[in-house]
Coordinates of C-alpha atoms in Angstrom, one line a residue:
M45 CA 44.3 4.9 103.4
P46 CA 47.3 2.7 102.2
S47 CA 46.4 0.3 99.6
S48 CA 46.3 -3.6 99.5
T49 CA 49.9 -3.9 98.4
R50 CA 53.0 -4.1 100.4
A51 CA 53.0 -1.6 103.4
S52 CA 55.5 0.7 102.3
H53 CA 53.5 1.7 98.8
F54 CA 50.3 3.7 98.4
S55 CA 48.4 2.9 95.2
R56 CA 46.0 5.0 93.6
R57 CA 43.4 2.9 94.8
G58 CA 44.9 3.5 98.4
I59 CA 44.6 6.9 97.9
L60 CA 40.8 6.8 96.7
A61 CA 40.1 4.4 99.9
A62 CA 41.0 6.8 102.9
G63 CA 40.7 5.4 106.0
G64 CA 38.7 3.1 104.3
V65 CA 42.7 8.0 108.8
I66 CA 43.7 12.6 126.8
G67 CA 43.0 15.9 127.4
I68 CA 43.9 18.5 124.9
G69 CA 45.5 20.7 127.4
A70 CA 47.9 17.9 128.7
A71 CA 48.5 16.7 125.3
L72 CA 49.8 20.2 123.8
T73 CA 52.0 20.8 126.9
A74 CA 53.8 17.5 126.1
C75 CA 54.0 17.7 122.4
G76 CA 56.4 20.6 121.9
S77 CA 59.6 21.0 120.5
D78 CA 62.7 19.3 122.4
D79 CA 64.7 22.3 123.0
K80 CA 62.6 25.1 122.2
K81 CA 59.3 24.2 124.5
K82 CA 57.6 27.5 123.6
S83 CA 58.6 30.4 121.7
G84 CA 55.3 32.3 122.8
S85 CA 55.3 34.6 119.7
A86 CA 57.0 35.2 116.4
A87 CA 59.7 32.5 115.3
E88 CA 63.2 33.0 116.9
D89 CA 66.0 32.9 114.6
S90 CA 68.8 32.3 117.0
G91 CA 69.3 28.7 118.9
P92 CA 69.1 25.5 117.8
W93 CA 65.9 23.8 117.1
S94 CA 64.7 20.0 117.3
F95 CA 61.5 18.2 117.3
T96 CA 60.8 14.3 117.7
D97 CA 58.0 13.2 115.6
D98 CA 55.9 10.3 115.6
R99 CA 58.8 8.1 114.2
G100 CA 60.8 8.6 117.3
T101 CA 62.9 10.4 114.9
K102 CA 64.7 13.9 116.3
A103 CA 64.9 16.5 113.8
S104 CA 67.1 19.2 114.4
T105 CA 68.6 22.6 112.8
K106 CA 70.8 25.1 113.9
A107 CA 68.1 27.9 114.1
T108 CA 64.5 27.6 113.6
P109 CA 63.5 26.3 110.5
K110 CA 62.1 29.4 107.9
N111 CA 62.4 27.0 104.6
I112 CA 59.5 24.7 105.5
V113 CA 58.2 22.2 102.8
A114 CA 55.1 20.2 103.7
F115 CA 52.0 17.6 102.6
T116 CA 49.5 20.1 101.7
G117 CA 46.9 19.2 104.1
T118 CA 49.9 19.6 106.9
A119 CA 51.0 23.0 105.4
A120 CA 47.3 24.2 105.7
A121 CA 47.5 23.2 109.1
L122 CA 50.6 25.1 110.0
F123 CA 49.0 28.0 108.0
D124 CA 46.3 28.2 110.5
Y125 CA 48.5 28.6 113.3
G126 CA 50.5 31.2 111.3
I127 CA 53.5 29.1 109.9
Q128 CA 53.9 30.0 105.9
V129 CA 55.7 27.2 104.3
K130 CA 57.7 27.7 101.2
G131 CA 56.7 24.3 99.1
V132 CA 54.1 22.0 99.2
F133 CA 53.3 18.4 97.8
G134 CA 50.1 16.6 97.5
P135 CA 46.8 17.7 96.3
T136 CA 46.9 21.4 96.0
K137 CA 44.9 22.7 93.0
T138 CA 42.0 21.0 91.0
A139 CA 42.1 20.9 87.2
D140 CA 40.2 24.1 86.6
G141 CA 43.3 25.7 88.9
K142 CA 41.4 26.3 92.2
P143 CA 42.5 25.2 95.5
D144 CA 42.0 22.0 96.3
V145 CA 40.2 21.1 99.6
Q146 CA 43.2 19.9 101.4
A147 CA 44.7 23.5 100.6
G148 CA 42.5 25.3 103.4
D149 CA 43.0 29.0 103.5
M150 CA 46.6 29.0 102.0
D151 CA 46.9 31.2 98.9
I152 CA 48.3 28.6 96.7
A153 CA 49.9 31.2 94.4
K154 CA 52.4 32.0 97.3
V155 CA 53.8 28.2 97.6
E156 CA 55.8 26.1 95.2
I157 CA 53.8 23.3 94.3
L158 CA 56.3 20.3 94.1
G159 CA 53.9 17.7 92.9
N160 CA 50.2 17.8 92.9
V161 CA 49.3 14.2 92.4
W162 CA 50.2 10.8 93.9
G163 CA 54.1 9.9 92.9
E164 CA 54.9 13.3 91.7
F165 CA 57.9 15.2 93.7
N166 CA 60.1 17.5 91.9
V167 CA 63.2 16.7 93.7
E168 CA 65.0 19.7 91.9
K169 CA 62.6 22.2 92.7
Y170 CA 62.8 21.0 96.2
A171 CA 66.4 21.3 96.3
A172 CA 66.1 24.7 94.8
L173 CA 64.3 26.0 97.8
A174 CA 67.0 25.3 100.2
P175 CA 64.8 23.3 102.9
D176 CA 65.5 23.2 106.2
L177 CA 62.5 21.0 107.1
L178 CA 60.3 18.6 105.2
V179 CA 56.6 18.1 107.0
T180 CA 54.4 15.1 106.2
D181 CA 51.7 12.8 107.9
M182 CA 52.0 9.2 108.4
W183 CA 49.6 6.4 107.8
Q184 CA 52.0 3.5 108.5
K185 CA 54.9 3.3 110.5
D186 CA 57.9 5.1 108.6
A187 CA 56.0 5.7 105.4
L188 CA 56.0 9.1 104.7
W189 CA 52.7 10.2 102.9
Y190 CA 53.2 11.6 99.2
V191 CA 57.0 11.4 99.3
P192 CA 57.9 8.8 96.6
D193 CA 59.5 5.6 97.5
E194 CA 61.9 5.9 94.4
S195 CA 62.9 9.3 95.3
K196 CA 62.5 9.2 99.0
A197 CA 66.4 8.6 99.8
K198 CA 67.5 11.8 97.6
I199 CA 64.7 13.8 99.3
L200 CA 65.4 13.0 102.9
K201 CA 69.5 14.2 102.1
L202 CA 68.5 17.8 101.6
A203 CA 66.7 18.3 104.7
P204 CA 65.7 17.2 108.2
S205 CA 62.1 15.6 108.3
V206 CA 59.2 15.2 110.7
A207 CA 56.4 12.7 110.2
L208 CA 53.3 12.9 112.1
W209 CA 50.4 10.0 112.6
A210 CA 47.1 10.7 110.4
A211 CA 46.5 6.8 112.3
E212 CA 46.9 5.0 115.1
V213 CA 45.9 8.2 117.2
D214 CA 43.0 10.0 117.4
M215 CA 41.9 13.3 116.4
A216 CA 42.7 15.1 119.6
K217 CA 46.2 13.8 119.7
A218 CA 46.6 14.6 116.1
L219 CA 45.6 17.9 116.4
A220 CA 47.9 18.4 119.7
R221 CA 50.9 17.1 117.9
R222 CA 50.2 19.7 115.0
A223 CA 49.9 22.5 117.3
G224 CA 52.9 21.4 119.5
L225 CA 55.0 21.4 116.0
A226 CA 53.6 24.7 115.1
T227 CA 54.3 26.0 118.4
S228 CA 58.1 24.8 118.2
L229 CA 58.5 26.8 114.7
G230 CA 57.2 29.8 116.6
A231 CA 53.3 30.1 116.7
D232 CA 51.6 31.5 119.5
I233 CA 49.0 29.6 121.2
T234 CA 48.0 32.1 123.8
T235 CA 46.1 34.3 121.5
A236 CA 42.5 34.7 121.4
K237 CA 42.5 33.3 118.1
F238 CA 43.8 29.8 119.1
T239 CA 42.3 29.7 122.6
D240 CA 39.2 30.5 120.9
A241 CA 39.3 27.6 118.5
K242 CA 40.3 25.1 120.9
A243 CA 37.2 26.1 123.2
A244 CA 35.1 25.9 120.1
F245 CA 36.6 22.0 119.4
E246 CA 36.1 21.0 122.7
K247 CA 31.8 22.5 122.5
A248 CA 31.5 20.7 119.1
S249 CA 33.4 17.6 120.5
A250 CA 30.6 17.6 123.4
R251 CA 28.0 18.2 120.9
L252 CA 28.8 15.3 118.8
R253 CA 29.2 13.0 121.8
A254 CA 25.7 14.1 123.1
A255 CA 24.2 13.5 119.6
A256 CA 25.5 10.0 119.7
K257 CA 24.6 9.2 123.0
S258 CA 20.9 10.5 122.3
K259 CA 20.6 8.0 118.9
P260 CA 22.7 5.0 119.7
N261 CA 20.8 3.2 117.1
I262 CA 21.9 5.3 114.2
K263 CA 24.3 3.5 112.2
V264 CA 27.0 5.3 110.2
L265 CA 28.8 4.0 107.2
I266 CA 32.3 5.5 106.4
G267 CA 32.6 5.5 102.1
S268 CA 34.8 6.3 99.5
A269 CA 33.6 5.7 95.8
S270 CA 35.8 4.9 92.5
K271 CA 34.6 3.8 89.1
D272 CA 34.4 0.2 90.1
L273 CA 34.1 0.1 93.7
L274 CA 32.6 1.2 96.9
Y275 CA 35.0 1.0 99.9
A276 CA 33.8 0.9 103.5
S277 CA 36.4 2.1 106.0
V278 CA 37.5 0.6 109.3
P279 CA 36.8 3.9 111.8
K280 CA 39.6 3.0 113.9
M281 CA 42.2 3.2 111.5
S282 CA 41.9 7.0 110.9
A283 CA 42.4 9.7 113.5
D284 CA 39.2 11.5 112.7
T285 CA 36.6 8.5 112.9
L286 CA 38.7 6.9 115.9
Y287 CA 37.9 10.1 117.5
F288 CA 34.3 10.2 116.4
Q289 CA 33.8 6.4 117.6
N290 CA 35.4 7.3 121.0
L291 CA 32.6 10.0 121.2
G292 CA 29.9 7.2 120.9
V293 CA 29.3 7.2 116.9
N294 CA 27.9 3.9 115.8
F295 CA 30.1 2.9 113.2
I296 CA 29.4 0.1 110.9
E297 CA 32.4 -2.4 111.4
P298 CA 33.2 -3.8 107.6
K299 CA 35.6 -6.6 107.1
A300 CA 38.7 -5.5 106.1
N301 CA 41.4 -6.7 103.7
A302 CA 44.6 -7.9 105.0
Q303 CA 46.1 -4.2 105.4
G304 CA 43.2 -3.7 107.8
F305 CA 42.1 -0.1 106.3
F306 CA 38.9 -0.8 104.5
E307 CA 36.7 -3.3 102.6
E308 CA 36.7 -3.1 98.9
L309 CA 33.0 -4.0 97.6
S310 CA 32.2 -3.9 93.9
W311 CA 29.0 -1.8 93.1
E312 CA 26.9 -5.2 92.7
N313 CA 27.6 -5.4 96.4
A314 CA 27.2 -2.1 97.9
D315 CA 24.4 -3.0 99.7
K316 CA 26.1 -5.2 101.8
Y317 CA 26.0 -2.9 104.8
K318 CA 22.4 -1.0 105.5
A319 CA 23.7 2.2 107.0
D320 CA 21.3 5.2 108.3
I321 CA 24.0 7.5 107.3
I322 CA 26.9 7.5 104.8
M323 CA 29.8 9.6 105.2
M324 CA 31.3 9.9 101.6
D325 CA 35.1 11.0 100.9
N326 CA 34.8 14.5 99.7
R327 CA 38.4 14.5 98.2
S328 CA 38.9 15.4 94.7
S329 CA 40.5 12.1 93.8
A330 CA 37.1 10.1 94.8
L331 CA 33.8 10.3 93.1
Q332 CA 31.3 12.3 94.7
P333 CA 27.5 11.5 95.3
S334 CA 26.3 13.3 92.2
A335 CA 28.2 11.1 90.1
L336 CA 26.8 8.0 91.4
T337 CA 23.1 8.1 90.6
S338 CA 23.5 5.9 87.8
K339 CA 24.6 2.8 89.9
P340 CA 21.2 1.1 90.9
T341 CA 22.9 -0.4 94.4
W342 CA 23.8 3.2 95.4
A343 CA 20.3 4.7 94.7
A344 CA 18.9 1.8 96.4
L345 CA 20.6 2.2 99.8
P346 CA 18.5 3.3 102.6
A347 CA 20.7 6.2 103.6
V348 CA 20.6 7.6 99.9
K349 CA 16.9 7.2 99.5
A350 CA 16.5 9.2 102.8
G351 CA 18.9 12.0 101.7
Q352 CA 21.3 11.1 104.9
V353 CA 24.5 11.2 102.7
I354 CA 27.0 13.6 103.9
P355 CA 30.6 14.7 103.1
R356 CA 33.6 13.2 104.9
T357 CA 36.6 15.3 105.2
T358 CA 38.8 12.2 104.8
E359 CA 42.0 14.1 105.4
P360 CA 41.3 16.6 107.7
I361 CA 43.7 19.7 108.2
Y362 CA 44.7 19.4 111.7
S363 CA 43.9 22.7 113.2
Y364 CA 40.7 23.2 115.8
A365 CA 39.6 25.8 113.6
K366 CA 39.2 23.4 110.5
C367 CA 38.1 20.2 112.9
T368 CA 35.3 22.1 114.6
P369 CA 33.0 22.3 111.7
I370 CA 33.6 18.6 111.0
L371 CA 32.4 17.5 114.5
D372 CA 29.4 20.1 114.2
D373 CA 28.3 18.9 110.7
L374 CA 28.6 15.1 111.8
A375 CA 26.5 16.3 114.8
K376 CA 23.7 17.5 112.9
A377 CA 23.5 15.1 110.5
I378 CA 23.0 12.4 113.7
E379 CA 20.3 14.8 115.4
N380 CA 18.5 15.1 112.4
A381 CA 18.7 11.4 111.2
K382 CA 16.0 9.1 110.9
K383 CA 16.4 5.2 111.4
V384 CA 16.2 3.8 108.2
S385 CA 18.4 0.7 107.8

């Protein structure tokens, strides 16, 4: 996901080139808050709250946070656990005013949108929300996703912050950490809704493992497109594709740039890697396959000619309910794929 510039900065190019980002029960037990291990039902108003994030930073407040502001995708995950945030930043609505794919099931009319694009974060609106917690993803150590470097100091003075890995760990751990945070904020993970969603995720994981094992020669390329470049992503650098790789999916390993996340290919060289399946970035910031038909090298790719191009949810909403369909879709694609490379 990060760009090829300095590690603490993420350019427009980096946004386009996303990702190219244990036992679940045990992880959930270990990933709750420090002082409030599990509320079991609705959030409790009394007593101190704390949570140690993936920076190793302990966020603490006098009571369970109520005025939560979060990166859109993280807010959508919390929403799936029953935690409603007050404000969001990051891709939330499209140009026509509809919810962005990263907004999940949230009603975007009920949240204050502090910024909708990279580099946009309204500090004044943030302060007006009287925030008691800021939550976002982390793709590189200590770099807060969609929190602008220029205003980071001002933003972090207003409320404690929590940053959770979207890289460096696999999807199972990313899910467990967000479930742990949600639990600390009052989510009830003992309900049938949660346990059924977790069981469905485990079933989908088993399906993908079986599909990959049955067709080990099916090669998968992780891609993202811009006007001038095709980004070929390194699977181990994102939580989702690292998990898929651990389940046995045969990913193509591109020659990454110095930062390690992806290889930049001009469209003239887009045929460098021959894949049987191509997973293409589904975010609104990336060009979709329908916009690439005029590019001869794209049209000539074996996977494109065979109709074996599928969307990739490049920034998953890390709730079990949202991740299960991602696993099932990839498993189905592998199950039905023909060897064309």
